[in-house]
Short mmCIF file of C-alpha atoms in Angstrom, two decimals:
data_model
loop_
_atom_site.label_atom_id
_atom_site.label_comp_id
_atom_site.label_asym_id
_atom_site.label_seq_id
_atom_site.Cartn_x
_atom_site.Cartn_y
_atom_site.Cartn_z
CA UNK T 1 0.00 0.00 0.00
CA UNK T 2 2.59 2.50 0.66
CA UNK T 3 4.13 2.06 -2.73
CA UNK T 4 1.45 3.12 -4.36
CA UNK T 5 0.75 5.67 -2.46
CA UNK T 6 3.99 7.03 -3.11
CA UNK T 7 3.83 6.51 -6.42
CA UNK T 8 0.39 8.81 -6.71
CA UNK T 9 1.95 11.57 -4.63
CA UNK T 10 4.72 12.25 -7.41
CA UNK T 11 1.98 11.98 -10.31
CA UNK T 12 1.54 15.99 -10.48
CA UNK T 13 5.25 16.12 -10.92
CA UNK T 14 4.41 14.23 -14.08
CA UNK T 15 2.36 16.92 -15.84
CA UNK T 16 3.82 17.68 -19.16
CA UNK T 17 3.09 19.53 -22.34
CA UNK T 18 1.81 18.04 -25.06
CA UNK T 19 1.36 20.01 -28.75
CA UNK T 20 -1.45 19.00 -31.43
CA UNK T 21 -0.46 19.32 -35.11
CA UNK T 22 -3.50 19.94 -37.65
CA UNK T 23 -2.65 20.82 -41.44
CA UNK T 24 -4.51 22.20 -43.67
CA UNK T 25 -3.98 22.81 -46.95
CA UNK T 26 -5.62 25.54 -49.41
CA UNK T 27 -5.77 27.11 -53.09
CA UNK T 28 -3.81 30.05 -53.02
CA UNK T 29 -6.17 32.14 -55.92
CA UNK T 30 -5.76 36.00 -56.61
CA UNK T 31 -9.37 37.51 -57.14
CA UNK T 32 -9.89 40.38 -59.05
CA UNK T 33 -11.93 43.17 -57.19
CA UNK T 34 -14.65 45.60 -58.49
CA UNK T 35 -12.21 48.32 -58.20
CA UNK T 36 -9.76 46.34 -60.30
CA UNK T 37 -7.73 45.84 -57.42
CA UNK T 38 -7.04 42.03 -56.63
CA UNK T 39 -6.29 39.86 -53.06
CA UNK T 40 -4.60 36.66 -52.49
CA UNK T 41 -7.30 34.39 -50.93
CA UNK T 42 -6.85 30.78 -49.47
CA UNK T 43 -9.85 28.90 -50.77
CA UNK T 44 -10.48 25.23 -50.59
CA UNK T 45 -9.01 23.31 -52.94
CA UNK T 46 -11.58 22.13 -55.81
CA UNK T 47 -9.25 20.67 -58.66
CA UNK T 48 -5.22 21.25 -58.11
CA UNK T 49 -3.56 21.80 -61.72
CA UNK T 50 -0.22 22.29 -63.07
CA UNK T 51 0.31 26.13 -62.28
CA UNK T 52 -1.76 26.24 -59.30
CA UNK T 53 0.01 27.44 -56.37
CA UNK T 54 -1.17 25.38 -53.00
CA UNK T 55 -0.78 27.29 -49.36
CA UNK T 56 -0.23 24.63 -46.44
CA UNK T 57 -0.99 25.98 -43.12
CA UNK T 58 0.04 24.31 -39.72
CA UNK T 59 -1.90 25.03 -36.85
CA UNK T 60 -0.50 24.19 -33.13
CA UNK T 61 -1.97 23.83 -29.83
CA UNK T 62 -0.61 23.51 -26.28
CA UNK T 63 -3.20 21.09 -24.49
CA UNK T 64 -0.88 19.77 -21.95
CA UNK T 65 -0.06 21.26 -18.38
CA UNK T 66 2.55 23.73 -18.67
CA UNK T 67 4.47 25.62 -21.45
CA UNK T 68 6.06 23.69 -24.25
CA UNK T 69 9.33 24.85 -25.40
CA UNK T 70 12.04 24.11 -28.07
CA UNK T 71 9.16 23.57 -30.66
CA UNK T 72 10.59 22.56 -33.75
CA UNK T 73 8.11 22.26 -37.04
CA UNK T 74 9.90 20.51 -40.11
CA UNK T 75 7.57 19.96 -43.44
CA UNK T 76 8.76 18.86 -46.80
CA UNK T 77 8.13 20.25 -49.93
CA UNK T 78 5.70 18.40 -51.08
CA UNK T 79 6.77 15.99 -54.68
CA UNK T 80 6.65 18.04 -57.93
CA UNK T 81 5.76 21.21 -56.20
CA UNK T 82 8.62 24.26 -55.81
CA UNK T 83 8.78 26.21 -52.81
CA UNK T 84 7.05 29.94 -53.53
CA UNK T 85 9.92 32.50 -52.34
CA UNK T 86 9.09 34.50 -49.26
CA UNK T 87 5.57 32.60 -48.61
CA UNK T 88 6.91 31.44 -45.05
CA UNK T 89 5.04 32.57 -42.11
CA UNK T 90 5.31 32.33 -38.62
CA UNK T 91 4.60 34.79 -35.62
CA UNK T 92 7.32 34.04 -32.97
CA UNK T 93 9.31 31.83 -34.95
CA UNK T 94 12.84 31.50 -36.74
CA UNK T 95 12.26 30.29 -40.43
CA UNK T 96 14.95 28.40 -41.91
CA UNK T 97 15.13 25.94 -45.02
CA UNK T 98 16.89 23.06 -46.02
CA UNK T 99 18.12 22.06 -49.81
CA UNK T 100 19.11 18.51 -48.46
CA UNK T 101 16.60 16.65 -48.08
CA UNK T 102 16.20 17.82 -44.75
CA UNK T 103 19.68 17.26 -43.52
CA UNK T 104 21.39 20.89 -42.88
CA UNK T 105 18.60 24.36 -42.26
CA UNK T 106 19.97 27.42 -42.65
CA UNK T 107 18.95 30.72 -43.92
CA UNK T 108 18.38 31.57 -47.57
CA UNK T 109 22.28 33.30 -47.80
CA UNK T 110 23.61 30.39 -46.44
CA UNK T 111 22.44 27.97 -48.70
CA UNK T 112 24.17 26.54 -51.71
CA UNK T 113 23.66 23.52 -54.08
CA UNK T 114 26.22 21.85 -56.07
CA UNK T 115 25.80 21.98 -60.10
CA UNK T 116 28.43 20.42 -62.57
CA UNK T 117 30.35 20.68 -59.75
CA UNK T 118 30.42 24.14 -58.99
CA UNK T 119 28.88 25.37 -55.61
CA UNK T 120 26.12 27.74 -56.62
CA UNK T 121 23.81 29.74 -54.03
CA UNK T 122 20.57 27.95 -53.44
CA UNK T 123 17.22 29.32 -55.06
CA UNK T 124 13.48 28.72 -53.67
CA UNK T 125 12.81 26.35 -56.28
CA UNK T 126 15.50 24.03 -54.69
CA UNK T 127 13.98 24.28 -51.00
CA UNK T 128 13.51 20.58 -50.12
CA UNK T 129 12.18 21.73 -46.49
CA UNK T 130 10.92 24.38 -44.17
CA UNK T 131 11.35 24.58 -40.88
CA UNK T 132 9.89 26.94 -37.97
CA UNK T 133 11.53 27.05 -34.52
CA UNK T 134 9.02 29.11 -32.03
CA UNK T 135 11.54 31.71 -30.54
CA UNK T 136 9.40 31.45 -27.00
CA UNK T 137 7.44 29.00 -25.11
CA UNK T 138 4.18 27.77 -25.97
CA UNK T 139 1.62 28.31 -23.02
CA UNK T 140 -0.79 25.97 -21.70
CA UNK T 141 -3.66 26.20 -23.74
CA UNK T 142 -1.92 28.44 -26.51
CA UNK T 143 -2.09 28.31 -30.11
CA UNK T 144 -0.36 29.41 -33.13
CA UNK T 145 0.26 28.33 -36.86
CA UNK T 146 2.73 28.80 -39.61
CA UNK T 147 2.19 28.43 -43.24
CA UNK T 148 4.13 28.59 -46.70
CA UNK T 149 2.79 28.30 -50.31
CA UNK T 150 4.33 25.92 -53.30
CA UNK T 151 3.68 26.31 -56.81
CA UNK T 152 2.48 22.98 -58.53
CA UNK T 153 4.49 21.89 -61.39
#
């Protein structure tokens, strides 16, 4: 009996945080205005061609106990899709990008790619990843989301 009743006294030491991922992803249209003026709008997605250009966005929420820090978000660029330069988004977060696969982030300065054997500086179009690192804690019951748009092929 006592073991157990030590074992229920350290249970609120336990409490943890615990994240939820959802992602959703949109058609990224431009719609002409009455006043000729247009807007980007994320609509959803009917029928995805060639051309299109496809926003994901990643929405987080803290349901655990306390904050959650060192969040780290990594999402591939999805298959014959290119990376739209700039579209990353992310209140409270570092945005870096990988060309590897996924192997190495860095920022866009600091990345090259190797053609016919000459090290050239990376482009959007050869982003293989994004990645968001929130700069502060998430709180208890918080949430947030990032998003970034690709172009379909």
């Amino acid at each position: 009996m006592k073991k157990i009743l030590a074992s229920l006294t350290f249970l609120p030491a336990l409490a943890f945080a615990q994240v939820e991922l959802k992602t959703d992803m949109f058609e990224v249209v431009e719609i002409l205005k009455e006043n000729g003026k247009s807007k980007i709008e994320w609509v959803k997605p009917d029928n995805i061609i060639p051309g299109d250009k496809v926003g994901y966005r990643i929405s987080f929420e803290n349901t655990g106990d306390k904050p959650a820090d060192n969040i780290v978000l990594n999402n591939p660029i999805p298959e014959n899709t290119i990376y739209v330069d700039g579209s990353a988004r992310g209140a409270n977060s570092k945005i870096l990008y990988s060309v590897d696969g996924g192997e190495v982030f860095d920022s866009p300065e600091k990345l090259f790619i190797e053609k016919k054997g000459k090290k050239l500086p990376a482009q959007a179009k050869n982003y293989t990843h994004v990645r968001w690192t929130l700069i502060s804690p998430l709180q208890k019951g918080e949430t947030g989301s990032v998003q970034y748009v690709v172009q379909v092929k």
